[in-house]
Structures are given as C-alpha cells and as structure tokens.
Coordinates of C-alpha atoms in Angstrom, one line a residue:
X280 CA -48.3 188.0 -68.0
X281 CA -50.3 185.8 -70.4
X282 CA -50.9 188.4 -72.9
X283 CA -48.1 189.2 -75.3
X284 CA -46.5 192.6 -74.3
X285 CA -46.9 195.4 -76.9
X286 CA -43.8 197.1 -78.1
X287 CA -43.0 200.5 -76.8
X288 CA -44.0 202.2 -80.0
X289 CA -42.8 205.7 -81.3
X290 CA -43.2 207.3 -84.6
X291 CA -40.6 209.7 -86.0
X292 CA -41.5 212.8 -87.8
X293 CA -40.8 211.0 -91.3
X294 CA -43.4 208.2 -90.2
X295 CA -40.6 205.6 -89.3
X296 CA -41.8 203.3 -86.5
X297 CA -39.5 202.8 -83.6
X298 CA -39.6 200.4 -80.6
X299 CA -38.3 202.4 -77.7
X300 CA -37.9 199.3 -75.7
X301 CA -34.9 198.3 -77.8
X302 CA -34.0 201.7 -79.2
X303 CA -34.2 200.6 -82.9
X304 CA -36.3 201.1 -86.0
X305 CA -38.5 198.6 -87.7
X306 CA -37.1 199.3 -91.1
X307 CA -34.6 201.6 -92.9
X308 CA -35.6 205.3 -93.2
X309 CA -34.1 205.3 -96.7
X310 CA -36.2 202.5 -98.2
X311 CA -37.3 199.6 -95.9
X312 CA -38.9 197.8 -98.8
X313 CA -35.9 197.9 -101.0
X314 CA -33.7 196.7 -98.1
X315 CA -36.0 193.9 -97.5
X316 CA -35.7 192.8 -101.0
X317 CA -32.0 193.2 -101.3
X318 CA -31.0 191.8 -97.8
X319 CA -33.6 189.0 -97.4
X320 CA -35.2 188.1 -100.8
X321 CA -31.9 188.3 -102.9
X322 CA -29.8 187.1 -100.0
X323 CA -31.7 183.7 -100.0
X324 CA -31.5 183.4 -103.7
X325 CA -35.2 184.3 -104.3
X326 CA -37.1 183.8 -106.6
X327 CA -34.8 181.3 -108.2
X328 CA -34.5 179.1 -105.2
X329 CA -38.4 178.4 -105.2
X330 CA -38.8 177.4 -108.9
X331 CA -40.1 174.0 -109.5
X332 CA -40.8 173.4 -105.8
X333 CA -44.1 171.7 -104.6
X334 CA -43.6 173.9 -101.5
X335 CA -41.1 176.4 -100.2
X336 CA -40.9 177.5 -96.6
X337 CA -39.5 180.8 -95.3
X338 CA -38.9 181.2 -91.6
X339 CA -38.3 184.5 -90.1
X340 CA -37.2 185.7 -86.7
X341 CA -39.1 188.8 -86.0
X342 CA -42.1 189.7 -87.8
X343 CA -42.4 193.4 -86.8
X344 CA -44.6 195.3 -89.4
X345 CA -44.9 192.3 -91.7
X346 CA -42.8 194.2 -94.4
X347 CA -40.7 191.2 -95.2
X348 CA -43.7 188.9 -95.5
X349 CA -45.4 191.3 -97.8
X350 CA -42.2 191.7 -99.9
X351 CA -42.1 187.9 -100.3
X352 CA -45.7 187.7 -101.1
X353 CA -45.4 190.4 -103.8
X354 CA -42.5 188.5 -105.3
X355 CA -44.4 185.2 -105.1
X356 CA -47.2 186.8 -107.0
X357 CA -44.8 188.0 -109.8
X358 CA -42.4 185.1 -110.0
X359 CA -44.1 182.0 -108.4
X360 CA -43.8 178.6 -110.1
X361 CA -46.9 177.7 -112.0
X362 CA -47.8 175.2 -109.1
X363 CA -46.6 175.0 -105.7
X364 CA -47.1 176.7 -102.3
X365 CA -45.2 179.2 -100.2
X366 CA -45.1 178.8 -96.4
X367 CA -43.8 181.8 -94.5
X368 CA -43.4 181.1 -90.7
X369 CA -42.6 184.1 -88.5
X370 CA -42.0 184.7 -84.8
X371 CA -42.8 187.7 -82.8
X372 CA -42.7 188.4 -79.2
X373 CA -44.0 192.1 -79.3
X374 CA -46.7 192.1 -81.8
X375 CA -48.1 195.3 -83.4
X376 CA -51.8 196.1 -83.3
X377 CA -53.4 195.9 -86.7
X378 CA -53.8 199.7 -86.8
X379 CA -50.1 200.2 -86.3
X380 CA -49.3 197.6 -88.9
X381 CA -51.5 199.4 -91.4
X382 CA -49.9 202.7 -90.6
X383 CA -46.4 201.3 -90.9
X384 CA -47.0 199.7 -94.3
X385 CA -48.5 202.9 -96.0
X386 CA -45.3 204.2 -97.5
X387 CA -45.4 201.4 -100.1
X388 CA -48.5 201.8 -102.4
X389 CA -47.4 198.8 -104.5
X390 CA -48.0 196.6 -101.3
X391 CA -51.5 198.4 -100.6
X392 CA -53.7 195.5 -101.4
X393 CA -51.6 192.9 -99.7
X394 CA -51.2 195.1 -96.6
X395 CA -55.0 195.4 -96.5
X396 CA -55.5 191.7 -96.7
X397 CA -52.9 191.2 -93.9
X398 CA -54.5 193.8 -91.6
X399 CA -57.8 192.3 -92.2
X400 CA -56.6 188.9 -90.8
X401 CA -54.1 189.9 -88.2
X402 CA -54.7 187.6 -85.2
X403 CA -56.0 189.2 -81.9
X404 CA -53.8 189.9 -79.1
X405 CA -52.9 186.5 -77.5
X406 CA -49.9 184.3 -77.1
X407 CA -50.8 181.8 -80.0
X408 CA -50.1 180.1 -83.1
X409 CA -52.1 181.1 -86.0
X410 CA -52.1 180.0 -89.5
X411 CA -53.6 182.5 -92.1
X412 CA -53.9 181.3 -95.7
X413 CA -54.7 182.9 -99.1
X414 CA -55.6 179.8 -101.3
X415 CA -55.8 181.8 -104.5
X416 CA -52.3 182.9 -104.2
X417 CA -51.1 179.5 -102.9
X418 CA -49.5 181.0 -99.9
X419 CA -49.9 180.9 -95.9
X420 CA -48.6 182.8 -93.0
X421 CA -47.8 181.2 -89.7
X422 CA -47.4 183.3 -86.7
X423 CA -46.0 182.1 -83.4
X424 CA -46.8 184.8 -81.0
X425 CA -44.5 184.9 -77.8
X426 CA -41.1 185.2 -76.7
X427 CA -38.5 183.6 -79.2
X428 CA -37.1 181.5 -76.4
X429 CA -40.6 180.0 -75.8
X430 CA -41.9 179.8 -79.3
X431 CA -38.9 178.5 -81.5
X432 CA -38.3 175.4 -79.4
X433 CA -42.0 174.4 -79.9
X434 CA -42.3 175.2 -83.6
X435 CA -42.4 172.2 -86.1
X436 CA -41.0 173.3 -89.6
X437 CA -38.4 172.8 -92.2
X438 CA -37.3 176.0 -93.7
X439 CA -35.6 176.5 -96.9
X440 CA -34.7 180.1 -96.0
X441 CA -34.3 182.1 -92.8
X442 CA -34.8 185.8 -92.6
X443 CA -32.9 186.8 -89.5
X444 CA -34.4 190.1 -88.8
X445 CA -34.7 190.7 -85.0
X446 CA -33.6 194.3 -84.4
X447 CA -29.8 194.8 -83.8
X448 CA -28.0 192.2 -81.9
X449 CA -26.6 194.9 -79.6
X450 CA -30.1 196.1 -78.7
X451 CA -32.1 193.0 -78.8
X452 CA -30.0 190.1 -77.4
X453 CA -32.9 187.6 -76.7
X454 CA -33.5 187.2 -80.5
X455 CA -29.8 186.3 -81.1
X456 CA -29.1 184.3 -78.2
X457 CA -26.5 181.3 -78.5
X458 CA -29.3 178.9 -77.5
X459 CA -31.3 179.7 -80.8
X460 CA -28.7 178.4 -83.2
X461 CA -28.9 174.7 -82.5
X462 CA -32.8 175.2 -82.9
X463 CA -32.2 176.7 -86.4
X464 CA -30.0 173.8 -87.4
X465 CA -32.9 171.3 -86.3
X466 CA -35.4 173.2 -88.4
X467 CA -33.3 173.8 -91.7
X468 CA -33.9 171.8 -94.8
X469 CA -30.7 170.7 -96.7
X470 CA -29.1 173.5 -98.5
X471 CA -31.2 176.1 -96.8
X472 CA -30.1 179.7 -97.0
X473 CA -30.0 182.4 -94.3
X474 CA -29.8 186.2 -94.7
X475 CA -29.5 189.0 -92.3
X476 CA -28.5 192.8 -92.2
X477 CA -25.9 192.4 -89.5
X478 CA -22.3 191.2 -89.8
X479 CA -21.7 191.0 -86.0
X480 CA -19.1 188.7 -85.1
X481 CA -21.4 186.7 -82.5
X482 CA -23.9 186.2 -85.4
X483 CA -21.2 184.9 -87.8
X484 CA -20.1 182.4 -85.1
X485 CA -23.5 181.4 -84.4
X486 CA -24.3 180.6 -88.0
X487 CA -21.3 178.7 -88.5
X488 CA -22.1 176.6 -85.1
X489 CA -25.4 176.0 -86.7
X490 CA -23.9 174.5 -89.8
X491 CA -24.1 177.5 -92.0
X492 CA -21.2 178.9 -94.1
X493 CA -21.5 182.7 -93.8
X494 CA -20.3 185.2 -96.3
X495 CA -20.2 189.0 -96.2
X496 CA -21.9 190.8 -99.0
X497 CA -22.2 194.5 -99.9
X498 CA -24.9 196.1 -97.7
X499 CA -27.9 198.2 -98.7
X500 CA -28.1 201.8 -98.2
X501 CA -25.8 203.3 -95.6
X502 CA -24.9 199.8 -94.2
X503 CA -21.6 198.7 -95.8
X504 CA -22.1 194.9 -95.4
X505 CA -24.7 192.2 -94.7
X506 CA -24.6 188.4 -94.4
X507 CA -25.6 185.4 -96.6
X508 CA -25.1 182.0 -95.4
X509 CA -25.8 178.5 -96.8
X510 CA -26.6 175.5 -94.5
X511 CA -24.0 172.8 -94.9
X512 CA -25.8 170.1 -93.4
X513 CA -26.2 168.7 -97.0
X514 CA -24.6 170.5 -99.9
X515 CA -27.5 169.0 -102.3
X516 CA -30.8 170.5 -101.6
X517 CA -33.6 168.2 -101.6
X518 CA -35.9 169.0 -104.7
X519 CA -39.6 168.7 -103.8
X520 CA -40.8 168.7 -107.2
X521 CA -44.5 169.5 -107.9
X522 CA -46.6 166.3 -108.3
X523 CA -50.1 165.2 -108.7
X524 CA -52.5 166.4 -105.9
X525 CA -52.9 163.8 -103.2
X526 CA -56.0 161.8 -103.2
X527 CA -57.7 162.0 -99.7
X528 CA -60.6 160.0 -98.3
X529 CA -62.6 161.3 -95.4
X530 CA -65.0 159.1 -93.7
X531 CA -67.7 161.2 -92.3
X532 CA -69.6 164.4 -93.4
X533 CA -70.1 165.9 -90.0
X534 CA -68.3 169.1 -89.0
X535 CA -65.0 167.3 -88.6
X536 CA -65.1 165.8 -92.2
X537 CA -66.6 169.1 -93.7
X538 CA -63.9 171.3 -92.1
X539 CA -61.1 168.8 -93.4
X540 CA -62.6 168.8 -97.0
X541 CA -62.6 172.5 -97.2
X542 CA -59.1 172.9 -95.8
X543 CA -57.6 170.1 -98.0
X544 CA -59.3 171.3 -101.1
X545 CA -58.1 174.8 -100.6
X546 CA -54.6 173.4 -100.2
X547 CA -54.9 171.5 -103.5
X548 CA -56.0 167.9 -102.5
X549 CA -58.5 165.7 -104.5
X550 CA -60.9 165.0 -101.8
X551 CA -63.5 162.2 -101.6
X552 CA -66.0 162.2 -98.7
X553 CA -67.8 159.0 -97.7
X554 CA -70.9 159.4 -95.6
X555 CA -73.3 156.7 -94.4
X556 CA -76.3 159.1 -94.4
X557 CA -78.0 160.6 -97.3
X558 CA -77.1 164.1 -96.3
X559 CA -74.2 166.0 -94.2
X560 CA -74.6 166.6 -90.4
X561 CA -77.2 163.9 -89.5
X562 CA -75.3 163.2 -86.4
X563 CA -74.6 165.7 -83.5
X564 CA -73.3 168.3 -86.1
X565 CA -77.2 168.4 -87.4
X566 CA -78.4 170.6 -84.5
X567 CA -80.3 173.6 -85.8
X568 CA -77.9 176.0 -84.1
X569 CA -74.3 175.6 -82.6
X570 CA -72.4 177.7 -80.3
X571 CA -68.8 178.4 -80.4
X572 CA -67.3 180.1 -77.5
X573 CA -64.0 179.7 -75.7
X574 CA -63.1 177.4 -72.7
X575 CA -60.6 179.6 -70.8
X576 CA -58.4 178.1 -68.0
X577 CA -57.2 180.5 -65.1
X578 CA -53.7 178.9 -65.4
X579 CA -51.2 179.5 -68.2
X580 CA -50.9 175.7 -69.0
X581 CA -50.3 173.7 -72.3
X582 CA -54.0 172.7 -72.3
X583 CA -55.0 176.5 -71.8
X584 CA -52.8 177.6 -74.8
X585 CA -54.2 174.7 -76.9
X586 CA -57.8 175.7 -76.3
X587 CA -57.1 179.3 -77.2
X588 CA -55.5 178.2 -80.4
X589 CA -58.4 176.0 -81.3
X590 CA -60.9 178.8 -80.6
X591 CA -59.0 181.5 -82.6
X592 CA -58.6 179.1 -85.4
X593 CA -62.4 178.6 -85.4
X594 CA -63.0 182.2 -85.4
X595 CA -60.8 182.9 -88.5
X596 CA -62.0 179.8 -90.4
X597 CA -65.7 180.5 -90.1
X598 CA -65.5 184.2 -90.7
X599 CA -67.4 185.1 -93.9
X600 CA -68.9 181.7 -94.5
X601 CA -72.5 180.7 -95.0
X602 CA -74.6 180.1 -91.9
X603 CA -72.3 182.2 -89.5
X604 CA -73.3 184.9 -87.1
X605 CA -70.9 186.6 -84.8
X606 CA -72.2 187.5 -81.4
X607 CA -71.5 188.3 -77.7
X608 CA -72.0 185.5 -75.4
X609 CA -72.8 186.3 -71.7
X610 CA -71.0 183.7 -69.6
X611 CA -72.3 183.7 -66.0
X612 CA -70.8 181.4 -63.4
X613 CA -72.5 178.4 -62.1
X614 CA -71.3 178.4 -58.5
X615 CA -68.8 180.1 -56.3
X616 CA -65.9 178.0 -57.4
X617 CA -66.5 179.3 -61.0
X618 CA -66.9 182.8 -59.8
X619 CA -63.4 182.6 -58.2
X620 CA -61.9 180.9 -61.3
X621 CA -63.4 183.8 -63.6
X622 CA -61.8 186.3 -61.1
X623 CA -58.4 184.7 -61.3
X624 CA -58.8 184.5 -65.2
X625 CA -59.6 188.3 -65.4
X626 CA -56.8 189.1 -63.2
X627 CA -54.4 187.7 -65.9
X628 CA -56.5 187.2 -69.1
X629 CA -55.2 185.1 -71.9
X630 CA -57.2 187.2 -74.7
X631 CA -57.3 191.1 -75.1
X632 CA -60.2 193.3 -74.8
X633 CA -61.4 192.8 -78.3
X634 CA -62.2 189.3 -77.3
X635 CA -63.0 189.1 -73.6
X636 CA -64.4 191.5 -71.0
X637 CA -65.7 191.3 -67.4
X638 CA -69.3 191.9 -66.8
X639 CA -71.5 192.6 -63.8
X640 CA -72.1 189.7 -61.4
X641 CA -68.8 188.2 -61.9
X642 CA -69.4 186.8 -65.4
X643 CA -67.4 187.0 -68.8
X644 CA -68.4 188.5 -72.0
X645 CA -67.1 186.6 -75.0
X646 CA -67.1 189.3 -77.6
X647 CA -66.2 187.3 -80.8
X648 CA -68.3 184.1 -80.3
X649 CA -70.2 182.5 -83.0
X650 CA -73.6 181.1 -83.5
X651 CA -73.7 178.6 -86.4
X652 CA -76.5 177.2 -88.6
X653 CA -75.0 173.7 -89.7
X654 CA -77.7 173.3 -92.4
X655 CA -76.1 176.3 -94.3
X656 CA -72.4 175.9 -93.3
X657 CA -71.8 172.2 -94.0
X658 CA -72.9 172.1 -97.6
X659 CA -70.7 175.1 -98.3
X660 CA -67.6 173.3 -96.8
X661 CA -68.3 170.3 -98.7
X662 CA -68.3 172.0 -102.2
X663 CA -65.6 170.9 -104.8
X664 CA -65.4 167.5 -103.2
X665 CA -66.5 164.1 -104.5
X666 CA -69.4 163.2 -102.3
X667 CA -70.5 159.6 -101.7
X668 CA -73.9 159.7 -99.8
X669 CA -75.5 156.7 -98.4
X670 CA -72.1 154.8 -98.6
X671 CA -70.7 152.8 -95.8
X672 CA -66.8 152.7 -95.9
X673 CA -65.1 149.4 -96.2
X674 CA -61.4 150.5 -95.1
X675 CA -58.4 148.3 -95.7
X676 CA -55.7 150.0 -93.5
X677 CA -52.6 148.2 -95.0
X678 CA -53.6 149.0 -98.5
X679 CA -55.1 152.4 -97.7
X680 CA -58.2 151.6 -99.8
X681 CA -61.9 152.6 -99.2
X682 CA -64.4 150.4 -100.9
X683 CA -61.5 149.0 -103.1
X684 CA -60.3 152.5 -104.2
X685 CA -56.7 153.5 -103.4
X686 CA -56.0 156.8 -101.7
X687 CA -52.8 158.7 -100.5
X688 CA -54.5 159.3 -97.3
X689 CA -57.6 158.3 -95.4
X690 CA -59.1 160.3 -92.4
X691 CA -61.4 158.8 -90.0
X692 CA -63.9 161.6 -88.9
X693 CA -67.0 159.8 -88.3
X694 CA -67.5 160.8 -84.8
X695 CA -69.1 158.2 -82.4
X696 CA -69.0 155.6 -85.2
X697 CA -65.4 155.6 -85.2
X698 CA -65.2 154.0 -81.9
X699 CA -66.6 150.7 -83.2
X700 CA -64.3 150.7 -86.0
X701 CA -61.3 151.5 -83.9
X702 CA -61.8 150.2 -80.4
X703 CA -58.0 151.1 -79.6
X704 CA -59.1 154.8 -79.6
X705 CA -61.1 154.2 -76.4
X706 CA -64.0 156.6 -77.1
X707 CA -66.8 157.1 -74.8
X708 CA -70.3 158.3 -75.9
X709 CA -71.9 161.1 -74.1
X710 CA -75.6 161.9 -75.0
X711 CA -76.6 165.5 -75.6
X712 CA -80.1 166.7 -76.0
X713 CA -81.3 170.1 -77.1
X714 CA -84.8 171.7 -77.6
X715 CA -85.8 174.3 -79.9
X716 CA -88.9 176.4 -81.2
X717 CA -89.6 179.0 -83.7
X718 CA -90.6 182.3 -82.1
X719 CA -92.9 184.9 -83.4
X720 CA -90.2 187.3 -82.7
X721 CA -87.1 188.0 -84.8
X722 CA -84.1 188.4 -82.7
X723 CA -80.5 189.5 -83.2
X724 CA -77.8 186.8 -82.7
X725 CA -77.7 186.3 -78.9
X726 CA -76.1 183.8 -76.6
X727 CA -76.0 183.0 -72.9
X728 CA -74.1 180.2 -71.2
X729 CA -73.7 178.8 -67.6
X730 CA -72.9 175.2 -68.2
X731 CA -76.0 175.0 -70.4
X732 CA -76.6 177.6 -73.0
X733 CA -79.5 179.3 -74.9
X734 CA -79.3 180.8 -78.4
X735 CA -81.5 183.0 -80.4
X736 CA -80.9 183.7 -84.1
X737 CA -83.7 185.4 -86.1
X738 CA -86.8 183.4 -85.1
X739 CA -85.1 180.3 -83.8
X740 CA -84.8 179.7 -80.1
X741 CA -82.4 176.8 -78.9
X742 CA -81.5 175.6 -75.4
X743 CA -79.4 172.8 -74.1
X744 CA -77.4 170.7 -74.0
X745 CA -77.3 167.9 -71.6
X746 CA -74.1 165.8 -71.2
X747 CA -75.0 162.3 -69.9
X748 CA -73.7 158.7 -70.4
X749 CA -74.9 157.0 -73.6
X750 CA -77.0 153.9 -73.0
X751 CA -77.6 151.5 -75.9
X752 CA -76.7 151.9 -79.6
X753 CA -78.8 154.8 -80.6
X754 CA -79.5 158.2 -79.0
X755 CA -82.8 158.4 -77.2
X756 CA -84.7 161.5 -76.0
X757 CA -85.6 161.7 -72.4
X758 CA -88.1 163.9 -70.3
X759 CA -85.5 164.2 -67.7
X760 CA -83.1 165.8 -70.1
X761 CA -85.9 168.3 -71.2
X762 CA -86.5 169.1 -67.7
X763 CA -82.7 169.8 -67.0
X764 CA -82.6 172.1 -70.2
X765 CA -85.7 174.0 -69.0
X766 CA -84.5 174.6 -65.6
X767 CA -81.2 175.8 -67.1
X768 CA -83.0 178.2 -69.2
X769 CA -85.1 179.5 -66.4
X770 CA -81.8 180.5 -64.7
X771 CA -80.3 181.9 -68.0
X772 CA -83.3 183.9 -69.3
X773 CA -86.6 183.9 -67.6
X774 CA -88.1 185.8 -70.6
X775 CA -87.1 183.1 -73.1
X776 CA -88.6 180.7 -70.9
X777 CA -91.9 182.5 -70.9
X778 CA -91.6 182.8 -74.8
X779 CA -91.4 179.1 -75.2
X780 CA -94.8 178.5 -73.4
X781 CA -97.3 177.2 -76.0
X782 CA -94.5 176.8 -78.8
X783 CA -94.2 173.9 -81.1
X784 CA -91.2 172.5 -79.1
X785 CA -88.8 170.2 -80.9
X786 CA -86.2 168.0 -79.4
X787 CA -83.1 166.1 -80.8
X788 CA -80.3 163.9 -79.1
X789 CA -77.0 163.1 -80.3
X790 CA -74.0 160.8 -79.2
X791 CA -70.7 162.9 -78.9
X792 CA -67.6 160.9 -79.0
X793 CA -65.4 161.9 -76.0
X794 CA -62.1 160.8 -74.4
X795 CA -60.9 160.2 -70.9
X796 CA -59.2 163.6 -70.8
X797 CA -61.7 165.5 -72.7
X798 CA -59.1 166.4 -75.4
X799 CA -59.5 165.4 -79.1
X800 CA -57.7 162.9 -81.0
X801 CA -55.8 164.4 -84.1
X802 CA -53.0 162.7 -85.9
X803 CA -52.0 159.3 -87.3
X804 CA -54.1 156.3 -86.3
X805 CA -52.0 154.4 -83.7
X806 CA -50.5 151.0 -84.5
X807 CA -51.5 149.1 -81.3
X808 CA -49.4 146.1 -82.1
X809 CA -46.2 147.9 -82.6
X810 CA -46.8 149.9 -79.5
X811 CA -47.4 146.9 -77.4
X812 CA -44.5 145.0 -79.0
X813 CA -42.1 147.9 -78.0
X814 CA -43.4 148.2 -74.5
X815 CA -40.0 147.7 -72.7
X816 CA -38.4 150.2 -75.0
X817 CA -41.2 152.8 -74.4
X818 CA -40.8 152.4 -70.7
X819 CA -37.0 153.0 -70.9
X820 CA -37.7 156.3 -72.8
X821 CA -40.4 157.3 -70.1
X822 CA -43.2 156.9 -72.8
X823 CA -42.2 159.9 -74.5
X824 CA -42.4 159.4 -78.3
X825 CA -42.7 161.6 -81.4
X826 CA -46.4 162.4 -82.1
X827 CA -46.1 160.8 -85.6
X828 CA -44.4 157.6 -84.3
X829 CA -46.2 154.2 -84.2
X830 CA -48.9 155.2 -86.6
X831 CA -50.4 153.5 -89.7
X832 CA -48.9 155.0 -92.7
X833 CA -51.4 157.4 -94.4
X834 CA -54.3 156.8 -92.1
X835 CA -55.4 159.6 -89.8
X836 CA -57.9 160.4 -86.9
X837 CA -59.9 163.5 -86.3
X838 CA -62.4 163.0 -83.5
X839 CA -63.1 162.8 -79.8
X840 CA -64.3 166.4 -80.0
X841 CA -66.9 165.9 -77.4
X842 CA -69.4 168.9 -77.1
X843 CA -66.9 171.4 -79.0
X844 CA -66.9 169.7 -82.3
X845 CA -67.5 173.2 -84.1
X846 CA -64.5 174.7 -82.1
X847 CA -62.0 171.7 -82.6
X848 CA -62.8 170.9 -86.2
X849 CA -61.1 173.8 -88.0
X850 CA -57.9 173.3 -85.9
X851 CA -57.9 169.7 -86.6
X852 CA -58.2 170.4 -90.3
X853 CA -55.4 172.6 -90.3
X854 CA -53.0 170.3 -88.4
X855 CA -53.9 167.1 -90.7
X856 CA -53.7 169.1 -93.8
X857 CA -50.3 170.3 -92.7
X858 CA -49.2 166.8 -92.1
X859 CA -50.4 165.4 -95.3
X860 CA -48.7 168.2 -97.3
X861 CA -45.5 168.3 -95.2
X862 CA -46.3 171.9 -94.5
X863 CA -45.0 173.7 -91.2
X864 CA -47.4 172.7 -88.4
X865 CA -49.7 175.6 -87.0
X866 CA -49.3 174.2 -83.5
X867 CA -46.8 173.9 -80.7
X868 CA -45.1 170.7 -80.2
X869 CA -46.4 170.1 -76.6
X870 CA -49.9 170.6 -78.0
X871 CA -49.6 168.0 -80.7
X872 CA -48.6 165.7 -78.0
X873 CA -51.6 166.3 -76.0
X874 CA -53.9 165.4 -78.9
X875 CA -52.0 162.5 -80.3
X876 CA -54.3 159.6 -80.7
X877 CA -51.9 156.9 -79.3
X878 CA -51.9 158.5 -75.9
X879 CA -54.7 156.3 -74.8
X880 CA -52.8 153.0 -75.6
X881 CA -49.7 154.4 -74.0
X882 CA -51.6 155.2 -70.7
X883 CA -52.9 151.6 -70.7
X884 CA -49.3 150.2 -71.3
X885 CA -47.8 152.3 -68.7
X886 CA -50.5 151.1 -66.2
X887 CA -50.1 147.6 -67.0
X888 CA -46.1 147.9 -66.4
X889 CA -46.3 149.7 -63.2

C-alpha cells in the first residue's frame, strides 16, 4: 500500500492515546511531558549540549504525537543559544492525523501555542519527507514518513542526540531491529548522546554494537530505570561554533532564484541575486499565471516519491504568500492509456483524500493545487536580499567570485541561459507558448488540465502551454502554437473558448530548460575534468558515486525544471539551503541521486566505455 497506514488508535477514559496495533500507550498516563523532559532532554544533556553551537541536530525514532518535539522546541525557546539553529529529524511509520495530534497534546497548556503551530503544518497523509521550518525560532522539523526499515537507510543526517522512543521493544520489534544500529552509527556525530526509556538487554547490546556506551539511570515515575548512552566514535565532540552568516550569490531572479533567496534568507544567509534583466521573472517564470499540480505515477518508484515530495514541498512553501490561490484542478485523461493509468493510480493512491479524489469520466481531482500570480509572488520572495538588476554575472569558479566579489557559495539558477555557461549540464530548450485575456466576468480560482491547461483567476483567463523544440537563440511566437492551445481549450472548456471570442488576446513564449530524463539538476556543479580523469575507477565501482562527489567546491546548480519550475523550485531551495548550512537533508538518498547534476556526464562516460 502506497499510503502510510494509520495507527489503530484508541483513547482511554483518562484521555491517554493507545495504539492497539502494538498494545502500548503513546505517553505516560502520569505525566508524559515530564517523562519526555527527564528521559530524553535531560538524558541527552540538554540544554547544555547545544550551547554555542551553530546548529544542533536531534534525531528521533518514533514521532508519535509530537510530544518530544514540542518539549524540545519549548526548551529551545527558553534556553537556546543567542544564535544557532535546532534541527529535529523524526521517523514515523504510522502517522496520526492532525486532529488526533491536537487531541493528544491538549493536556499541556504550556505547549498550546506550539501544538497549534505543529497541527497547522502537519503534512498530508503520504509516504514522504517533509521539512517544516519556523525561522523566527530558528528551528526545523524534518519528518520521514514510512516504515523505519525503509526510511532510516535513506536519511541524510548527522545527529548530536538520539531520542529512541518507538514503543516498547517487546511490542514493536521493527523499531528496535538489529539492522538499525549500524545505521544509527553511520548517522551519529562525534560525541553524540542517546536516550531511551527502556533498559532491555537487546537495546543495551545494540547501543554498544553501534559504538555507544550505555549507562542505566534512575527512571521516571513508575519506571525504575532508563538508559543514557554516549557515542564512542570520538570522545571529543566537534564544536560547530556560530560564525558569520554565509555569503551566497544566486544567478537568476526567476522562480528558482527567488525560492532559493527566500529559503537562504530565512536560514540566516547573506544573499545577493544577480539578474541580467531589469526585474524578476522576465523569462518563463513571468507568465501572468502559473499552475502547480502533481504529476502522479501509477507505480511506487523512486521517481514517483520524488515527485510527491516536490509537490508537497511546493504546497507548504507557497501557502500564505502573496500571489497564491489554492484551487481544485480537474484533470481529465487524454486517451485510453491515460485512463488506464489513472485507474491503476486510484486503486493504490499515493495521496490521501484531502489531496486526491476520483471524478466522473475517469479523471482526477487535485484538491490542493495552486494558481500562482508570479508578478506578486516573486518580489515578495526576493525581499531582504541584495538585488543587482541589469547585471551580467562574470563567474570565476575556482575563486568563487561573481564580478570580482567573493562568496562562500554561488548558485546557478538562470534557467535556459545556464546551458550556455555550463554546456556539460546538457540542457535542452523546450518552447512553451501561452495565451491569455481579461474577461468581463470575475471568477474564483479554477483550473482544468489534460496535457494542456486552462486557468481562471479573478478576470484573467489563461490557456496553454505548448512544449516544442526551441529553434534559434530567442523564443518566437507561432500561429501553430496558438492553434494547439485553442484546440486544447475547446476540449477542456468550450464555455471559456466562447468567452475568449472578441477578447484582446495576448500571447507569450518562453524557453524552458529541460534534461533528457525530464528530472531537474539540483546539487553541486560537476567537475567534468575530474570525472573524465577517473573514468576507469568509476567503471569499476559501477558508476555509483556519492551525490556530493566530483563537484566544484561551493558552486551549485538549480535548473532543468522544464515545465514544472514552480513545483520544483521550493524543493530545490530546501535541498541546496540544507547542503550549504550542513543541515539534515529533507530528501531520500535515492532521490538525491536522481537529481544530481553529474548524472549527465556519467551517462556519456558510461556509453563511451561500453
């Protein structure tokens, strides 16, 4: 089943939640919050352990009601260093619905405001990786939703503390399986501490095998004992002292650059944006309206999960921002093959009913899609950055300078123009044309899609978009593209077709940068010379390398988004921000490999040696 299973939830008379699946309570009936503070926070030496740290990462096995996270957040608010960031990474196989989380957290009024923040941002029901940040408090929560044997091996993090809270080992064996201990070792920072409520022999032995030295401590409430442990991989913990904010240059002020700017500024970076035009969104990001809807695959593949992560990230990122309107998109199949694909998709859906529903005629209803007004959104995202309009960027890769100014990181996010500067990325241009007009009738946000799409927002009506080969250096409007868009509109909504007659119709064309596999390029700029020089070694290791290997230090790429720039951009921004700040990555390892920019070069080298 592609949807994560729900717990078999039961509420005791005193309000304590129980998962009947394992026959265990989520927290102590005596005082769950006090137990969380005693067992996990104090057990990991908090708040003293995070003082003077640029960042501190807590990893938790078993998110449950979110009580441990809120306890940590509450302590962070009261005893955080003057600067620094708290990363909380949690793994949950049987997520509670937001309503149940809200009910479970009601016993603690001191957590009420934090609980409300959490419940408002709870991710929808889906197997996914979701990052939720509260920049004012300098804290983020990364949730890996799925069975632990699937999620922990795919997680990228370096934990300073572990909260081992996965129900009783006797009742929930999967969360304490022997196979997990080496994974914890691999993801532990030097000097990391671990804490748990259980003193079971198998857990003590597992911690020792993982390189921790466990010690029994007095328990909380009716429990006589608990465990604290210190990672012996290195007795001296690496101090990540607070330093000056990193200086980051972004090349391009389209949607990719704007999302990067917002994400980096919220994380604390000093951001400068270089744009060759006089204003943001003059390229393909500058259409009057844009649609964000999911691309859902019928099979549960790496790519399918990646697309869901990107879509849910876009939903969360855009919510509440200027120029954003949530809507329902009616998605009708184009042909019999697509009808069959939709049927298979609905038989085992990757998203819950709050997101996806079947409609008459074999179509899909995307219930949380978005219509975006880029002219309102992009200036909002670019606030609090240093903006250099009408400025071409002379980039010296080895020196990491732009127009002679040194930066800690440089991100190439200039869309189609990136292909000329970095031919090794092997970008292809695809021409997209849209038409729009202003109607006499005001309409609520509305979207229809079937290959092409038709959008309505207030008085604006937009149709498109074509996806043709780009010929020549600049995009050109064509009558054939207009005919294709008009024919598509006739099939989607004949009424809108009638409404457009006699209107002052405008048209716009832009070049989208795409890749051969239609997946984006997100990560370090590849070092083509180093890859070519190591061709024989790469062949011996089956062309499998770490996503961060063979890259130009401090130079990154965010592009190749094709026709889904507004969907990919927030997820890409989250990934690159995390890399630059060395935060836990909000993505699965296998997903990062699918978008790594060096994959184009590796494929060519592989073909040349076969």
